[in-house]
mmCIF file of C-alpha atoms in Angstrom:
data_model
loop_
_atom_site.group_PDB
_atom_site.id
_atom_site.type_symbol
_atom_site.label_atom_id
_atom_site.label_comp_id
_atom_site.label_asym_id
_atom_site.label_seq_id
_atom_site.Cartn_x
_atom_site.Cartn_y
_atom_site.Cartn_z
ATOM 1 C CA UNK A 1 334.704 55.953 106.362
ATOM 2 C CA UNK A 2 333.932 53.080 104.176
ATOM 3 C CA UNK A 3 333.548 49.452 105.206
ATOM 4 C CA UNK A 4 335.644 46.189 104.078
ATOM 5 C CA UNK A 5 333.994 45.163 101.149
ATOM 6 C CA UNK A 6 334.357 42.357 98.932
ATOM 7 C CA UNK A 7 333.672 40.732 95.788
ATOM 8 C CA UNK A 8 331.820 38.780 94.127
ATOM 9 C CA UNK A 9 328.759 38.276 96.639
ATOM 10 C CA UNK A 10 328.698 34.534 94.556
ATOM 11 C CA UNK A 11 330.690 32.339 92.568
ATOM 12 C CA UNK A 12 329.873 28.766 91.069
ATOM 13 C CA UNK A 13 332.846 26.906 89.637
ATOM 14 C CA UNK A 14 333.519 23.138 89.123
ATOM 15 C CA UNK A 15 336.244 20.988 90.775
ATOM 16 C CA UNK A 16 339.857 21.422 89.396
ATOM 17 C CA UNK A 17 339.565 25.302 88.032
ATOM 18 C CA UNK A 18 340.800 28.154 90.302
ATOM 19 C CA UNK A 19 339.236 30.908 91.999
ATOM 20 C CA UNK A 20 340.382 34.516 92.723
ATOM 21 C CA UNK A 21 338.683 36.440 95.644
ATOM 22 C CA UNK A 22 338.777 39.979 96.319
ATOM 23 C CA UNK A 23 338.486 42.436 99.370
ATOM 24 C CA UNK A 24 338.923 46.197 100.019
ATOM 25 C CA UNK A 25 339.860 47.048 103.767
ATOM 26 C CA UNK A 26 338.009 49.976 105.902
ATOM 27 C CA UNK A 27 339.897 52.884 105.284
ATOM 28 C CA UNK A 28 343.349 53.274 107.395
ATOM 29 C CA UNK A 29 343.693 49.472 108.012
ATOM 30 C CA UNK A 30 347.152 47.602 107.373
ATOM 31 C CA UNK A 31 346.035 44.470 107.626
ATOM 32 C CA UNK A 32 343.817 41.596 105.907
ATOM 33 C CA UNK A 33 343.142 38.189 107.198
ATOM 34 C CA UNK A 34 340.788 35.708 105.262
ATOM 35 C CA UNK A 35 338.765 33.119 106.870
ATOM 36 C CA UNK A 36 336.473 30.208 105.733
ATOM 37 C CA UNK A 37 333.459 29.580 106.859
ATOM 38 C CA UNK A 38 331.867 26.089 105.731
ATOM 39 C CA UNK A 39 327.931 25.765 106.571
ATOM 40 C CA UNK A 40 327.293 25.227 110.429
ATOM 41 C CA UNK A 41 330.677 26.177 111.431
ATOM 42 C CA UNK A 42 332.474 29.269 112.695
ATOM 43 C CA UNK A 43 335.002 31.011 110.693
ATOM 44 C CA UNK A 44 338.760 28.982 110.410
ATOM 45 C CA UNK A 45 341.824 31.388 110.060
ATOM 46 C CA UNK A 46 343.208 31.030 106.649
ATOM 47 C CA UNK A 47 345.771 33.636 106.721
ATOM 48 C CA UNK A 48 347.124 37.503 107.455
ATOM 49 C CA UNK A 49 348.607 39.905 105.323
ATOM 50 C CA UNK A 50 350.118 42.836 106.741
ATOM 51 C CA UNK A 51 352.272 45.554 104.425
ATOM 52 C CA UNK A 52 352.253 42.770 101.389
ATOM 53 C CA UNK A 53 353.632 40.352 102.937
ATOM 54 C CA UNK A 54 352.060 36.881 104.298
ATOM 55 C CA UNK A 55 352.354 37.158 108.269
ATOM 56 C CA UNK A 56 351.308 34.055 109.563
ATOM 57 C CA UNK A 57 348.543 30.888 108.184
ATOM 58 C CA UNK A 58 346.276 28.529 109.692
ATOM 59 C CA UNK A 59 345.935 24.840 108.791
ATOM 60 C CA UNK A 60 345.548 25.135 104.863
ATOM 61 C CA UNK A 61 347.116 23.646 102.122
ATOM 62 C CA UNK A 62 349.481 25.791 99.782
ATOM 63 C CA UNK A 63 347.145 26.245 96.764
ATOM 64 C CA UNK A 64 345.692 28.414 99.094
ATOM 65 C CA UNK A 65 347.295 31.339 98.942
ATOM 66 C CA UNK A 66 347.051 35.231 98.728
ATOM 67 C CA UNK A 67 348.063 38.920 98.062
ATOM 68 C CA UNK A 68 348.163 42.261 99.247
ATOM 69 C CA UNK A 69 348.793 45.436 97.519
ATOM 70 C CA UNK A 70 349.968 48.492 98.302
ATOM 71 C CA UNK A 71 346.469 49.972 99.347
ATOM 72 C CA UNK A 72 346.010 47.304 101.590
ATOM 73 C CA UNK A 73 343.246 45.444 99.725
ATOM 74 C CA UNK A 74 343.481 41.754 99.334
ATOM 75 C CA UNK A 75 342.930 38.364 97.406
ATOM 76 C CA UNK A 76 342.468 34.937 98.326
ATOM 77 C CA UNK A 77 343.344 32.453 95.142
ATOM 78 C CA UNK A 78 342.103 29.193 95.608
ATOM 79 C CA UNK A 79 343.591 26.176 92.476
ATOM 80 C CA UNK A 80 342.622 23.055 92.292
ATOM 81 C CA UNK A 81 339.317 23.269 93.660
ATOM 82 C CA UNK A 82 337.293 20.472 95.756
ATOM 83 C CA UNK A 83 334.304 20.401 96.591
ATOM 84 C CA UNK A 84 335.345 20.930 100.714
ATOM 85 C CA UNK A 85 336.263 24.748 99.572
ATOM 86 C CA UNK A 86 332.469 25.319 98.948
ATOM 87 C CA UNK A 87 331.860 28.131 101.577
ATOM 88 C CA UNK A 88 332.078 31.800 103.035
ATOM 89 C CA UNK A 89 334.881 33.448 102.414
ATOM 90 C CA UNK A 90 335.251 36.145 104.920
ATOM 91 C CA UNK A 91 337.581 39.176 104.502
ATOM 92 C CA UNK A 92 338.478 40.855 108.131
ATOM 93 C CA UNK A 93 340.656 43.934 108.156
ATOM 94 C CA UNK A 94 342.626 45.837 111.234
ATOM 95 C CA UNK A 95 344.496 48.402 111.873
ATOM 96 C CA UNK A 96 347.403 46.659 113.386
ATOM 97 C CA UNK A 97 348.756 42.755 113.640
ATOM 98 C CA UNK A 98 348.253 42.408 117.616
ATOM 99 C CA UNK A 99 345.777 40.166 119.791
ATOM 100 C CA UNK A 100 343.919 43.394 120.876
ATOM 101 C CA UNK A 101 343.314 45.289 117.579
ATOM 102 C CA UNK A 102 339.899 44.619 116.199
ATOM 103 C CA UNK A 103 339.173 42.810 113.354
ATOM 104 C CA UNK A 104 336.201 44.365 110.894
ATOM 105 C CA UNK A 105 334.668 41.702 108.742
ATOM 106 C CA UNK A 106 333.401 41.950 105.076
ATOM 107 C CA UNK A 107 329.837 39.949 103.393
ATOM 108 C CA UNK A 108 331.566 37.130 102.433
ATOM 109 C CA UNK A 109 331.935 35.693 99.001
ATOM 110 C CA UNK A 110 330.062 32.618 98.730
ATOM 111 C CA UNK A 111 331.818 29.982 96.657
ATOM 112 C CA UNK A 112 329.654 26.833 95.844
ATOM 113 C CA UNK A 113 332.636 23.930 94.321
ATOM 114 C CA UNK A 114 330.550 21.480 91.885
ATOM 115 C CA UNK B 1 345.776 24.600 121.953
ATOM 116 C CA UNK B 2 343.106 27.282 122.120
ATOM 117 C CA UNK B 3 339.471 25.989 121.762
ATOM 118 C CA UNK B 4 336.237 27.839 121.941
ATOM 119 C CA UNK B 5 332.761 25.708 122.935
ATOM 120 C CA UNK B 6 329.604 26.980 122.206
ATOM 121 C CA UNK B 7 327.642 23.973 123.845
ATOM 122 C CA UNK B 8 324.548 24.808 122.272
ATOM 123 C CA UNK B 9 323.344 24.794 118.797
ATOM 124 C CA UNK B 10 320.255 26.681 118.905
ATOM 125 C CA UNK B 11 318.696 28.878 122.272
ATOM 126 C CA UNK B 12 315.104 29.530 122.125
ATOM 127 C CA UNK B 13 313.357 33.037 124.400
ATOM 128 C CA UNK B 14 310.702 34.663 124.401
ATOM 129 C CA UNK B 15 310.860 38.564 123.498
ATOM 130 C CA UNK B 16 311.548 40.540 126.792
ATOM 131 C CA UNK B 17 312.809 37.672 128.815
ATOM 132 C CA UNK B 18 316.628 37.524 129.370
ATOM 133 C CA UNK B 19 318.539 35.670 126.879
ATOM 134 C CA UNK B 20 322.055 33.621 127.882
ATOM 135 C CA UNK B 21 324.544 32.358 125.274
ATOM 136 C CA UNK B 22 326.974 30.076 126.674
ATOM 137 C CA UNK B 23 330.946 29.740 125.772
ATOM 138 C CA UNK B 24 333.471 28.352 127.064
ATOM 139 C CA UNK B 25 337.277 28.351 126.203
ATOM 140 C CA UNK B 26 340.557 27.005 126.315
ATOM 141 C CA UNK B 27 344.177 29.140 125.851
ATOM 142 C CA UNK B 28 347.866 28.560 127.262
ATOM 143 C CA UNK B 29 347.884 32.151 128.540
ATOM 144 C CA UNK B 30 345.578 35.014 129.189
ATOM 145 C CA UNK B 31 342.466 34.944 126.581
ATOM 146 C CA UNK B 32 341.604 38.243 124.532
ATOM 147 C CA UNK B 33 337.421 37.079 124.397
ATOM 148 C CA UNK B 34 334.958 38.577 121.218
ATOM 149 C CA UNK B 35 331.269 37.781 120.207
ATOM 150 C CA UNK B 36 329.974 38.095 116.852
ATOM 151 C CA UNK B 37 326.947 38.442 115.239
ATOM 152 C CA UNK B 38 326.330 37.116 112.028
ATOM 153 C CA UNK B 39 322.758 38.210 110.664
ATOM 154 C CA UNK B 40 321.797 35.726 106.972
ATOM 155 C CA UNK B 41 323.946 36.898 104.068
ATOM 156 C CA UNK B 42 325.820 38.978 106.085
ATOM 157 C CA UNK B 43 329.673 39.447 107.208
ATOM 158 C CA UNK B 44 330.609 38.776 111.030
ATOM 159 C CA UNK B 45 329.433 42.019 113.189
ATOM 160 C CA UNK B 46 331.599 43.115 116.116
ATOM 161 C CA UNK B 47 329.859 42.736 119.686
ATOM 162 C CA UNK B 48 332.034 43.084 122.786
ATOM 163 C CA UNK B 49 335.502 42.114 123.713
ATOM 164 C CA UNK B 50 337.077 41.242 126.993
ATOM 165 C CA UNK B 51 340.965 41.918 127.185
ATOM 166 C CA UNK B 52 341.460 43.395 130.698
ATOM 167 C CA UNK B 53 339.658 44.677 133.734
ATOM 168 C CA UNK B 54 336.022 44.343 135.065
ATOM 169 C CA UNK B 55 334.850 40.999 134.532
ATOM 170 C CA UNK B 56 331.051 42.108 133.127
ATOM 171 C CA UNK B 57 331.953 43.705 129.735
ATOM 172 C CA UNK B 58 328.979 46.245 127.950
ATOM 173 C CA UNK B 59 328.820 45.438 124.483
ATOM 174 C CA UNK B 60 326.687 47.156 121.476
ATOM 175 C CA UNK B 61 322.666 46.574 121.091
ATOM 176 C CA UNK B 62 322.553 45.949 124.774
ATOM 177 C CA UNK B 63 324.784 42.723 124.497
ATOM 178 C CA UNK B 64 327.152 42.234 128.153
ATOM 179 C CA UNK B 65 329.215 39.305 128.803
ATOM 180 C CA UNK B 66 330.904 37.865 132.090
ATOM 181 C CA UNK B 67 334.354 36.903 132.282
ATOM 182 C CA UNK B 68 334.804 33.918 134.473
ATOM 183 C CA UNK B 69 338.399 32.740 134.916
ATOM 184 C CA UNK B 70 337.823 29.814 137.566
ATOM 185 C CA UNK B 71 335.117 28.566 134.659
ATOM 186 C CA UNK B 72 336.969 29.409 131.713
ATOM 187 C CA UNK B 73 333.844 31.006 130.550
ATOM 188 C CA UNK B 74 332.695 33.852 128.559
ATOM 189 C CA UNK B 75 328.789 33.902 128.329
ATOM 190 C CA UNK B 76 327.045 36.891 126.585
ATOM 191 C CA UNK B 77 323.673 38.251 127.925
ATOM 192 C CA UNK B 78 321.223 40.843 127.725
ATOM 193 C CA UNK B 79 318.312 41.234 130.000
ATOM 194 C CA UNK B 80 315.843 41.719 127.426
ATOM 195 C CA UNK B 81 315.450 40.147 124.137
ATOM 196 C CA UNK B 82 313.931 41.401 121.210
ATOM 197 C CA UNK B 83 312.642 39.891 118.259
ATOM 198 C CA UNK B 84 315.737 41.221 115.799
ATOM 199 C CA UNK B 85 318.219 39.941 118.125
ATOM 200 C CA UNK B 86 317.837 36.612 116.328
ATOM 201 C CA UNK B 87 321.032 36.045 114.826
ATOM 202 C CA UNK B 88 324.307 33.334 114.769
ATOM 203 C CA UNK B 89 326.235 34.128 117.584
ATOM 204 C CA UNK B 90 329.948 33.630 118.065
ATOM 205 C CA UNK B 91 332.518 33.493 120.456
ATOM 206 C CA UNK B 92 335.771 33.919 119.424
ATOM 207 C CA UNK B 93 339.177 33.720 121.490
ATOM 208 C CA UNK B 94 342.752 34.668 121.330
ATOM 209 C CA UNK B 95 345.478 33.932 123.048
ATOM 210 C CA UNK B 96 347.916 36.384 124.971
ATOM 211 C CA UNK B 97 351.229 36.746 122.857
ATOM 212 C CA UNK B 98 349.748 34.249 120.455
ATOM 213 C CA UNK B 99 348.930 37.198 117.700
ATOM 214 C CA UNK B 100 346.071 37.690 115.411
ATOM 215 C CA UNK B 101 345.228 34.283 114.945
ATOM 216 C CA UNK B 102 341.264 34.073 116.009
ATOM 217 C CA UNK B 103 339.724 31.280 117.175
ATOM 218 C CA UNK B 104 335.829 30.747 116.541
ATOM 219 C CA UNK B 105 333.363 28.481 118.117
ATOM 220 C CA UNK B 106 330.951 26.585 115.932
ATOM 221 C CA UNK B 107 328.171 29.060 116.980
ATOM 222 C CA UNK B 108 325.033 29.413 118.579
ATOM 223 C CA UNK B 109 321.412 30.431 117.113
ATOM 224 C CA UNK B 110 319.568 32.428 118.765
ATOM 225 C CA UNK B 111 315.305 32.373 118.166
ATOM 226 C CA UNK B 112 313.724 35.539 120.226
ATOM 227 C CA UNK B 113 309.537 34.392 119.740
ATOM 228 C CA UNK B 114 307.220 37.953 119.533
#
């Protein structure tokens, strides 16, 4: 059984251009959510996917905004970068939608915004 | 609104005493409760989970936590600390019937001194 991974592990890129980040769910999981983590804070829900489709987003903007396919892995696209979207990207995967399925979380892409 | 507090930044023990990691919470309903583990470069690693039944809930590594309703609390433990067990912590809470949407506390680090 294989992990969520994701890549890249690190991306640079200057204010204005537009990111694409990727992530693989563990094997037999429906479901992707992305988070961000900014230095010295906890992860903030960006949003879910479940069967390609958007199911539900936390407090960002729209040029945020994602994709899932039809085996289950996932990307975040980012346009219009600022220099607030340098941070961990975290992938997190689950078998399910609910409050009580588990989430398994990827390494992170690290995106520095100069 | 849900909230999750983590009141303190850092916690500093001594290898084989007992550690504590403090969090509190706020939900509208019944809380689903998770800790984390975050180790450097790394994704988010699953500890425990409290979504029903006995209050003291055994975790992996030899993490527990305790349940408090009355204190809207959630604390993680173990009774003795070891030197790899320094980590970012995180509590994490969702709320019952609210969905998949996680909330994380700003985290806590934890320094276990051979």
């Amino acid at each position: 059984e294989t992990g969520v991974t994701q890549s890249p592990t690190h991306l640079i890129k200057t204010r204005g251009q537009q990111v694409t980040l990727r992530c693989s769910s563990q094997s037999g999981h429906n479901t992707v959510s992305w988070y961000q983590q900014a230095l010295g804070q906890g992860p903030q829900f960006i949003f879910q996917y479940y069967r390609e489709e958007e199911n539900g987003r936390g407090n960002f903007p729209p040029r945020f905004s994602g994709l899932q396919f039809p085996n289950y892995s996932s990307e975040l696209n980012v346009n219009a970068l600022e220099l607030d979207d340098s941070a961990l990207y975290l992938c997190a995967s689950s078998f399910g939608t609910s409050e009580l399925h588990e989430q398994f979380f990827g390494p992170g892409t690290r995106l520095t915004v100069l | 609104a849900q909230s999750v507090a983590q009141p303190e930044d850092q916690v500093n023990v001594a290898e084989g005493n007992p550690l504590t990691v403090k969090c509190t919470y706020s939900v509208s309903g019944n809380p689903y409760l998770f800790w984390y583990v975050q180790y450097p470069n790394r994704g988010l690693q699953f500890l425990l989970k409290y979504i029903t039944g006995d209050n003291l809930v055994k975790g992996s590594y030899g993490f527990e936590a305790e349940f408090n309703k009355s204190q809207t609390s959630f604390h993680l433990k173990k009774p003795s600390a070891l030197v790899s067990d320094s980590a970012l912590y995180f509590c994490a809470v969702r709320d019952e019937g609210g969905g998949f949407k996680t909330i994380f506390g700003a985290g806590t680090r934890l320094f276990v001194k051979a």
